[in-house]
């Protein structure tokens, strides 16, 4: 297991590499070229720049989140082939710098979304919140406006302006795309991409849908265990993997997260671990990483990953905004650093238990 921390890049993050380096146990940054428009090739020069910045602080750059997928690929339009070729070129370039995992998602139109980005909690901290009732009264345009206006001038991952300007056209195009067709389009993409990823020592790791159910009638295909099984079966390649995101999958209480972690460990090169607290009506808030604070069995997930030989990368996921920190929604320093310590504590306990079990056996 290797602990990592998401970093948005020089000049694009409230957090510095120096700060990240001081969090115990963090070996690398999870990064992306956030300013390269979706569908364009990431050049060697631009990649090298980030790799060198991180290297100067002793941090590796082995995980990229995300190389986003052009909507034409998700829609299966004839123009997809040119974007797939560009994607392959990006993978080759990333491979040259030792990148091992590329996280991506296949969510139509919207990436993750919440109804509130800074919802106040009882202790005065704020957090990302999904209000199940409020969402029913919002139009897609209102969702975008709400996300953009409340992000405190930080760019939001996965909310590329090009895509959002085109909302109406995209919604019209998706009217004819069923979940089965979306999976076919994903399969087409993976069949093209995985051989190139394999040649370049890269594992592709799809991120689950967040929230893990259909919104605004859009198809969603990475919502639960069965969906994950279907997509892993669709293309049998070691480079076809999953980003296990406990917070995204945890948006649906019917998902048995320990079981999902256990079942797919060998296909999970990257894990995002965070907690969410459910309120019983489909609404949830993102709490601290601690088990007691939410509805996600964080320590059980860590145990499942450990016992099944997880050797991928892990990162704390969204945190609350605490101690008056001014930061990108969900991506402050303090609560995520606390998350790192909690996850490492849980992991180290597993190591200890295994050592003790070994000693007991020797004494028998
Ligand atoms: C939000 C993130 C997502 C994630 C993408 C992965 O905070 O979890 O934007 O990076 O869905 O492709």
CSV table of C-alpha atoms and ligand atoms in Angstrom, one decimal:
chain,number,residue,atom,x,y,z
A,1,UNK,CA,0.0,0.0,0.0
A,2,UNK,CA,1.2,3.4,-0.8
A,3,UNK,CA,-0.3,6.6,0.7
A,4,UNK,CA,-0.9,9.5,-1.6
A,5,UNK,CA,-2.5,12.9,-1.5
A,6,UNK,CA,-4.4,14.8,-4.2
A,7,UNK,CA,-2.7,18.0,-5.4
A,8,UNK,CA,-4.1,20.3,-8.0
A,9,UNK,CA,-0.8,21.8,-9.2
A,10,UNK,CA,1.4,24.9,-8.7
A,11,UNK,CA,-0.8,28.0,-8.7
A,12,UNK,CA,-4.0,26.0,-8.7
A,13,UNK,CA,-4.1,24.7,-5.1
A,14,UNK,CA,-4.3,26.3,-1.7
A,15,UNK,CA,-1.9,23.6,-0.5
A,16,UNK,CA,1.9,23.4,-1.2
A,17,UNK,CA,4.1,20.4,-1.9
A,18,UNK,CA,6.1,21.4,1.2
A,19,UNK,CA,2.9,20.9,3.3
A,20,UNK,CA,2.1,17.6,1.7
A,21,UNK,CA,5.6,16.3,2.3
A,22,UNK,CA,5.2,16.9,6.0
A,23,UNK,CA,2.1,14.6,6.3
A,24,UNK,CA,3.4,11.4,7.7
A,25,UNK,CA,3.5,8.5,5.3
A,26,UNK,CA,2.6,10.3,2.1
A,27,UNK,CA,4.8,9.1,-0.7
A,28,UNK,CA,3.3,10.7,-3.8
A,29,UNK,CA,0.9,13.3,-5.2
A,30,UNK,CA,-2.2,12.4,-7.2
A,31,UNK,CA,-2.2,14.9,-10.0
A,32,UNK,CA,-3.5,16.0,-13.4
A,33,UNK,CA,-3.0,18.7,-16.0
A,34,UNK,CA,-6.3,20.4,-15.1
A,35,UNK,CA,-5.9,23.2,-17.7
A,36,UNK,CA,-5.5,20.9,-20.7
A,37,UNK,CA,-8.9,20.7,-22.5
A,38,UNK,CA,-10.5,17.3,-22.5
A,39,UNK,CA,-9.6,15.4,-25.6
A,40,UNK,CA,-6.2,17.0,-26.1
A,41,UNK,CA,-2.8,15.2,-25.7
A,42,UNK,CA,-0.8,15.8,-22.6
A,43,UNK,CA,2.6,16.8,-23.8
A,44,UNK,CA,5.9,15.4,-22.5
A,45,UNK,CA,7.0,18.9,-21.6
A,46,UNK,CA,3.9,19.6,-19.5
A,47,UNK,CA,4.1,16.2,-17.7
A,48,UNK,CA,7.8,16.6,-17.0
A,49,UNK,CA,7.2,20.0,-15.4
A,50,UNK,CA,4.9,18.5,-12.7
A,51,UNK,CA,7.0,15.4,-12.2
A,52,UNK,CA,10.0,17.6,-11.5
A,53,UNK,CA,8.1,19.9,-9.1
A,54,UNK,CA,7.0,16.9,-7.1
A,55,UNK,CA,10.4,15.3,-7.2
A,56,UNK,CA,12.0,18.4,-5.7
A,57,UNK,CA,10.0,17.5,-2.6
A,58,UNK,CA,10.7,13.8,-2.6
A,59,UNK,CA,7.1,13.0,-3.8
A,60,UNK,CA,6.3,10.6,-6.7
A,61,UNK,CA,3.8,11.2,-9.4
A,62,UNK,CA,2.7,7.6,-10.1
A,63,UNK,CA,-1.0,8.3,-10.0
A,64,UNK,CA,-2.9,10.6,-12.3
A,65,UNK,CA,-6.5,11.6,-11.5
A,66,UNK,CA,-7.9,12.0,-14.1
A,67,UNK,CA,-7.3,11.9,-17.8
A,68,UNK,CA,-10.9,12.8,-18.6
A,69,UNK,CA,-12.9,11.2,-21.3
A,70,UNK,CA,-14.3,13.2,-24.2
A,71,UNK,CA,-18.1,13.1,-24.3
A,72,UNK,CA,-17.9,11.8,-28.0
A,73,UNK,CA,-16.3,8.6,-26.6
A,74,UNK,CA,-19.0,8.1,-24.0
A,75,UNK,CA,-21.7,8.8,-26.6
A,76,UNK,CA,-20.1,6.5,-29.2
A,77,UNK,CA,-20.0,9.2,-31.9
A,78,UNK,CA,-17.9,8.6,-35.1
A,79,UNK,CA,-15.5,11.3,-33.9
A,80,UNK,CA,-14.6,9.2,-30.9
A,81,UNK,CA,-11.7,7.5,-32.7
A,82,UNK,CA,-9.7,10.7,-32.9
A,83,UNK,CA,-10.1,11.3,-29.2
A,84,UNK,CA,-9.2,7.7,-28.4
A,85,UNK,CA,-6.0,8.1,-30.4
A,86,UNK,CA,-5.2,11.3,-28.5
A,87,UNK,CA,-5.8,9.4,-25.2
A,88,UNK,CA,-3.4,6.7,-26.3
A,89,UNK,CA,-0.8,9.3,-27.0
A,90,UNK,CA,-1.3,10.8,-23.5
A,91,UNK,CA,-0.9,7.3,-22.0
A,92,UNK,CA,2.4,6.8,-23.8
A,93,UNK,CA,3.7,10.1,-22.6
A,94,UNK,CA,2.6,9.4,-19.0
A,95,UNK,CA,4.3,6.0,-19.3
A,96,UNK,CA,7.6,7.7,-20.1
A,97,UNK,CA,7.5,9.3,-16.6
A,98,UNK,CA,6.7,6.2,-14.7
A,99,UNK,CA,3.0,6.8,-14.2
A,100,UNK,CA,1.4,3.6,-13.0
A,101,UNK,CA,-2.3,4.4,-12.5
A,102,UNK,CA,-4.7,6.5,-14.5
A,103,UNK,CA,-8.0,7.2,-12.8
A,104,UNK,CA,-10.9,8.2,-15.0
A,105,UNK,CA,-14.7,8.2,-15.0
A,106,UNK,CA,-17.4,7.4,-17.5
A,107,UNK,CA,-20.2,9.6,-16.1
A,108,UNK,CA,-22.2,11.4,-18.7
A,109,UNK,CA,-22.2,15.2,-18.7
A,110,UNK,CA,-21.6,15.7,-14.9
A,111,UNK,CA,-18.7,14.3,-12.9
A,112,UNK,CA,-19.5,14.2,-9.1
A,113,UNK,CA,-22.0,16.7,-7.7
A,114,UNK,CA,-23.5,17.9,-4.4
A,115,UNK,CA,-26.3,20.3,-3.6
A,116,UNK,CA,-24.2,22.2,-1.0
A,117,UNK,CA,-20.5,22.6,-1.1
A,118,UNK,CA,-20.1,24.2,2.4
A,119,UNK,CA,-22.9,22.9,4.5
A,120,UNK,CA,-22.4,23.8,8.2
A,121,UNK,CA,-22.1,20.9,10.6
A,122,UNK,CA,-22.8,20.9,14.4
A,123,UNK,CA,-19.2,21.6,15.3
A,124,UNK,CA,-19.0,24.6,13.1
A,125,UNK,CA,-17.0,22.9,10.3
A,126,UNK,CA,-18.5,22.7,6.8
A,127,UNK,CA,-18.7,19.8,4.4
A,128,UNK,CA,-20.0,18.7,1.0
A,129,UNK,CA,-23.7,17.7,1.2
A,130,UNK,CA,-26.2,15.9,-1.0
A,131,UNK,CA,-29.8,16.9,-0.3
A,132,UNK,CA,-32.0,14.2,-1.9
A,133,UNK,CA,-35.1,16.4,-1.7
A,134,UNK,CA,-33.5,19.6,-3.0
A,135,UNK,CA,-32.0,17.7,-6.0
A,136,UNK,CA,-35.5,16.8,-7.2
A,137,UNK,CA,-36.4,20.5,-7.6
A,138,UNK,CA,-33.2,21.5,-9.5
A,139,UNK,CA,-32.7,21.6,-13.2
A,140,UNK,CA,-29.3,20.6,-14.7
A,141,UNK,CA,-28.6,24.3,-15.4
A,142,UNK,CA,-29.3,25.2,-11.8
A,143,UNK,CA,-26.9,22.4,-10.6
A,144,UNK,CA,-24.1,23.8,-12.7
A,145,UNK,CA,-24.8,27.4,-11.6
A,146,UNK,CA,-24.9,26.3,-7.9
A,147,UNK,CA,-21.6,24.3,-8.2
A,148,UNK,CA,-19.9,27.1,-10.0
A,149,UNK,CA,-21.1,30.0,-7.9
A,150,UNK,CA,-20.3,28.3,-4.6
A,151,UNK,CA,-16.9,27.0,-5.2
A,152,UNK,CA,-15.2,30.1,-3.7
A,153,UNK,CA,-13.4,30.7,-7.0
A,154,UNK,CA,-11.6,27.3,-7.0
A,155,UNK,CA,-11.9,25.2,-10.1
A,156,UNK,CA,-13.8,22.0,-9.4
A,157,UNK,CA,-12.4,18.7,-10.7
A,158,UNK,CA,-14.4,17.2,-13.5
A,159,UNK,CA,-16.4,20.4,-14.1
A,160,UNK,CA,-14.7,21.4,-17.4
A,161,UNK,CA,-16.2,24.7,-18.6
A,162,UNK,CA,-16.3,23.5,-22.3
A,163,UNK,CA,-18.6,20.6,-21.4
A,164,UNK,CA,-20.9,22.7,-19.2
A,165,UNK,CA,-21.4,25.3,-21.9
A,166,UNK,CA,-22.9,22.6,-24.1
A,167,UNK,CA,-25.4,21.2,-21.6
A,168,UNK,CA,-28.6,21.2,-23.7
A,169,UNK,CA,-27.0,19.6,-26.7
A,170,UNK,CA,-25.4,16.9,-24.5
A,171,UNK,CA,-28.7,16.1,-22.7
A,172,UNK,CA,-30.4,15.8,-26.1
A,173,UNK,CA,-27.7,13.4,-27.3
A,174,UNK,CA,-27.9,11.2,-24.2
A,175,UNK,CA,-31.7,10.8,-24.5
A,176,UNK,CA,-31.0,8.0,-26.9
A,177,UNK,CA,-28.2,6.3,-24.9
A,178,UNK,CA,-29.3,3.4,-22.6
A,179,UNK,CA,-27.1,2.0,-19.9
A,180,UNK,CA,-26.3,-1.0,-22.1
A,181,UNK,CA,-25.2,1.3,-24.9
A,182,UNK,CA,-23.0,3.3,-22.5
A,183,UNK,CA,-21.4,0.1,-21.4
A,184,UNK,CA,-20.8,-0.9,-25.0
A,185,UNK,CA,-19.1,2.5,-25.6
A,186,UNK,CA,-17.0,2.0,-22.5
A,187,UNK,CA,-16.0,-1.5,-23.7
A,188,UNK,CA,-15.1,-0.1,-27.1
A,189,UNK,CA,-12.9,2.5,-25.4
A,190,UNK,CA,-11.2,0.0,-23.1
A,191,UNK,CA,-10.5,-2.5,-25.9
A,192,UNK,CA,-8.6,0.2,-27.7
A,193,UNK,CA,-6.9,1.7,-24.6
A,194,UNK,CA,-5.9,-1.3,-22.4
A,195,UNK,CA,-3.3,-2.8,-24.8
A,196,UNK,CA,-1.5,0.6,-24.9
A,197,UNK,CA,-1.8,0.9,-21.1
A,198,UNK,CA,-0.4,-2.6,-20.7
A,199,UNK,CA,2.6,-1.8,-23.0
A,200,UNK,CA,3.3,1.3,-20.9
A,201,UNK,CA,3.0,-0.3,-17.5
A,202,UNK,CA,-0.2,1.6,-16.7
A,203,UNK,CA,-3.4,0.4,-15.0
A,204,UNK,CA,-6.6,2.2,-15.9
A,205,UNK,CA,-8.8,2.6,-12.8
A,206,UNK,CA,-12.4,3.7,-13.4
A,207,UNK,CA,-14.0,5.8,-10.8
A,208,UNK,CA,-17.5,4.9,-9.6
A,209,UNK,CA,-20.5,7.2,-10.3
A,210,UNK,CA,-21.0,9.9,-7.7
A,211,UNK,CA,-23.7,9.7,-6.5
A,212,UNK,CA,-24.1,6.1,-7.5
A,213,UNK,CA,-27.5,6.4,-9.1
A,214,UNK,CA,-29.0,8.0,-12.2
A,215,UNK,CA,-29.5,11.7,-12.1
A,216,UNK,CA,-31.7,13.8,-14.5
A,217,UNK,CA,-32.4,10.6,-16.4
A,218,UNK,CA,-28.8,10.2,-17.5
A,219,UNK,CA,-27.4,6.6,-17.8
A,220,UNK,CA,-25.0,5.5,-15.1
A,221,UNK,CA,-23.0,2.3,-15.3
A,222,UNK,CA,-20.6,2.2,-12.3
A,223,UNK,CA,-23.0,2.2,-9.4
A,224,UNK,CA,-22.7,-1.1,-7.6
A,225,UNK,CA,-21.1,-4.5,-7.4
A,226,UNK,CA,-22.9,-5.9,-10.4
A,227,UNK,CA,-21.9,-2.9,-12.6
A,228,UNK,CA,-18.3,-3.3,-11.5
A,229,UNK,CA,-18.3,-7.0,-12.3
A,230,UNK,CA,-19.8,-6.3,-15.7
A,231,UNK,CA,-17.2,-3.8,-16.7
A,232,UNK,CA,-14.3,-5.8,-15.4
A,233,UNK,CA,-15.6,-8.8,-17.4
A,234,UNK,CA,-16.2,-6.8,-20.5
A,235,UNK,CA,-12.4,-6.4,-21.1
A,236,UNK,CA,-10.1,-9.0,-19.6
A,237,UNK,CA,-6.9,-7.1,-19.1
A,238,UNK,CA,-4.9,-6.4,-16.0
A,239,UNK,CA,-5.0,-2.8,-17.0
A,240,UNK,CA,-8.8,-2.7,-16.7
A,241,UNK,CA,-9.2,-1.8,-13.1
A,242,UNK,CA,-11.3,0.0,-10.5
A,243,UNK,CA,-10.7,3.1,-8.3
A,244,UNK,CA,-12.5,1.9,-5.2
A,245,UNK,CA,-14.1,5.0,-3.9
A,246,UNK,CA,-15.8,4.3,-0.5
A,247,UNK,CA,-17.5,7.7,-0.5
A,248,UNK,CA,-19.0,7.4,-4.0
A,249,UNK,CA,-20.2,3.8,-3.6
A,250,UNK,CA,-21.2,4.7,-0.1
A,251,UNK,CA,-23.8,7.1,-1.4
A,252,UNK,CA,-26.1,4.1,-1.7
A,253,UNK,CA,-26.6,2.2,1.6
A,254,UNK,CA,-27.4,-0.9,-0.4
A,255,UNK,CA,-23.8,-1.2,-1.5
A,256,UNK,CA,-21.9,-3.6,0.8
A,257,UNK,CA,-18.5,-1.8,0.7
A,258,UNK,CA,-16.5,-4.5,2.6
A,259,UNK,CA,-17.8,-7.1,0.2
A,260,UNK,CA,-17.0,-5.0,-2.9
A,261,UNK,CA,-13.5,-4.2,-1.6
A,262,UNK,CA,-12.9,-7.9,-0.8
A,263,UNK,CA,-14.2,-9.2,-4.1
A,264,UNK,CA,-12.2,-6.9,-6.3
A,265,UNK,CA,-9.0,-6.3,-4.4
A,266,UNK,CA,-6.8,-7.7,-7.2
A,267,UNK,CA,-8.4,-5.3,-9.7
A,268,UNK,CA,-8.2,-2.2,-7.5
A,269,UNK,CA,-5.0,-0.3,-8.2
A,270,UNK,CA,-6.2,2.8,-6.4
A,271,UNK,CA,-8.5,3.5,-3.5
A,272,UNK,CA,-10.2,6.7,-2.3
A,273,UNK,CA,-11.3,6.3,1.2
A,274,UNK,CA,-13.7,8.6,3.0
A,275,UNK,CA,-16.8,8.5,5.1
A,276,UNK,CA,-20.4,9.8,4.5
A,277,UNK,CA,-23.2,10.1,7.0
A,278,UNK,CA,-26.7,9.2,5.8
A,279,UNK,CA,-29.9,10.8,7.1
A,280,UNK,CA,-32.3,8.1,6.0
A,281,UNK,CA,-34.1,10.0,3.2
A,282,UNK,CA,-31.3,9.6,0.6
A,283,UNK,CA,-29.5,12.7,1.8
A,284,UNK,CA,-25.9,12.5,3.0
A,285,UNK,CA,-23.0,14.6,4.3
A,286,UNK,CA,-19.3,14.0,4.0
A,287,UNK,CA,-18.0,13.6,7.6
A,288,UNK,CA,-14.5,13.0,9.1
A,289,UNK,CA,-12.9,9.7,8.1
A,290,UNK,CA,-13.7,8.1,11.4
A,291,UNK,CA,-16.1,5.2,11.4
A,292,UNK,CA,-18.1,6.5,14.3
A,293,UNK,CA,-18.8,9.8,12.5
A,294,UNK,CA,-20.5,8.3,9.4
A,295,UNK,CA,-22.2,5.3,7.8
A,296,UNK,CA,-19.2,3.8,6.0
A,297,UNK,CA,-17.2,0.9,7.6
A,298,UNK,CA,-13.8,2.5,7.0
A,299,UNK,CA,-11.8,0.1,9.2
A,300,UNK,CA,-13.7,-2.9,7.8
A,301,UNK,CA,-12.7,-1.8,4.3
A,302,UNK,CA,-9.1,-1.3,5.3
A,303,UNK,CA,-9.1,-4.8,6.8
A,304,UNK,CA,-10.7,-6.3,3.6
A,305,UNK,CA,-8.0,-4.6,1.4
A,306,UNK,CA,-5.2,-5.6,3.7
A,307,UNK,CA,-6.3,-9.3,4.1
A,308,UNK,CA,-6.7,-9.6,0.4
A,309,UNK,CA,-3.2,-8.4,-0.4
A,310,UNK,CA,-4.0,-4.8,-1.6
A,311,UNK,CA,-0.7,-3.4,-3.0
A,312,UNK,CA,-2.1,-0.3,-4.8
A,313,UNK,CA,-2.2,3.4,-4.0
A,314,UNK,CA,-4.6,4.9,-1.5
A,315,UNK,CA,-5.6,8.4,-0.7
A,316,UNK,CA,-7.9,10.1,1.8
A,317,UNK,CA,-10.8,11.6,-0.1
A,318,UNK,CA,-12.8,14.7,0.5
A,319,UNK,CA,-12.5,16.2,3.9
A,320,UNK,CA,-14.5,18.7,5.9
A,321,UNK,CA,-13.3,22.3,6.0
A,322,UNK,CA,-12.0,22.9,9.5
A,323,UNK,CA,-10.0,25.4,11.5
A,324,UNK,CA,-11.2,28.2,9.2
A,325,UNK,CA,-9.2,26.9,6.3
A,326,UNK,CA,-9.9,28.5,2.9
A,327,UNK,CA,-9.7,25.8,0.3
A,328,UNK,CA,-11.2,24.1,-2.7
A,329,UNK,CA,-14.4,22.3,-1.6
A,330,UNK,CA,-13.6,19.0,-0.1
A,331,UNK,CA,-9.9,19.4,-0.7
A,332,UNK,CA,-8.4,21.2,2.3
A,333,UNK,CA,-5.2,20.2,4.0
A,334,UNK,CA,-6.2,19.7,7.6
A,335,UNK,CA,-9.1,17.2,7.5
A,336,UNK,CA,-7.5,15.2,4.7
A,337,UNK,CA,-4.2,15.1,6.7
A,338,UNK,CA,-6.2,13.8,9.7
A,339,UNK,CA,-7.7,11.2,7.2
A,340,UNK,CA,-4.3,10.1,6.3
A,341,UNK,CA,-3.4,9.4,9.9
A,342,UNK,CA,-6.6,7.6,10.5
A,343,UNK,CA,-6.1,5.4,7.5
A,344,UNK,CA,-2.5,4.7,8.4
A,345,UNK,CA,-3.5,3.8,11.9
A,346,UNK,CA,-6.1,1.4,10.6
A,347,UNK,CA,-3.6,-0.2,8.2
A,348,UNK,CA,-0.8,-0.4,10.8
A,349,UNK,CA,-3.2,-2.2,13.2
A,350,UNK,CA,-3.8,-4.8,10.5
A,351,UNK,CA,0.0,-5.2,10.2
A,352,UNK,CA,0.3,-5.7,13.9
A,353,UNK,CA,-2.5,-8.2,14.1
A,354,UNK,CA,-0.9,-10.2,11.4
A,355,UNK,CA,2.4,-10.2,13.2
A,356,UNK,CA,0.8,-11.3,16.4
A,357,UNK,CA,-1.1,-14.1,14.7
A,358,UNK,CA,2.2,-15.3,13.2
A,359,UNK,CA,3.8,-15.4,16.6
A,360,UNK,CA,0.9,-17.2,18.1
A,361,UNK,CA,1.2,-19.9,15.4
A,362,UNK,CA,4.9,-20.2,16.1
A,363,UNK,CA,4.2,-20.8,19.8
A,364,UNK,CA,1.7,-23.5,19.1
B,1,LIG,C1,-14.2,14.7,-6.9
B,1,LIG,C2,-13.6,13.5,-7.5
B,1,LIG,C3,-13.9,13.2,-8.9
B,1,LIG,C4,-13.0,12.2,-9.5
B,1,LIG,C5,-13.3,11.8,-10.9
B,1,LIG,C6,-12.4,10.7,-11.3
B,1,LIG,O1,-13.8,15.2,-6.0
B,1,LIG,O2,-13.7,12.4,-6.7
B,1,LIG,O3,-13.9,14.4,-9.7
B,1,LIG,O4,-11.7,12.8,-9.5
B,1,LIG,O5,-14.6,11.4,-11.0
B,1,LIG,O6,-12.4,10.6,-12.7
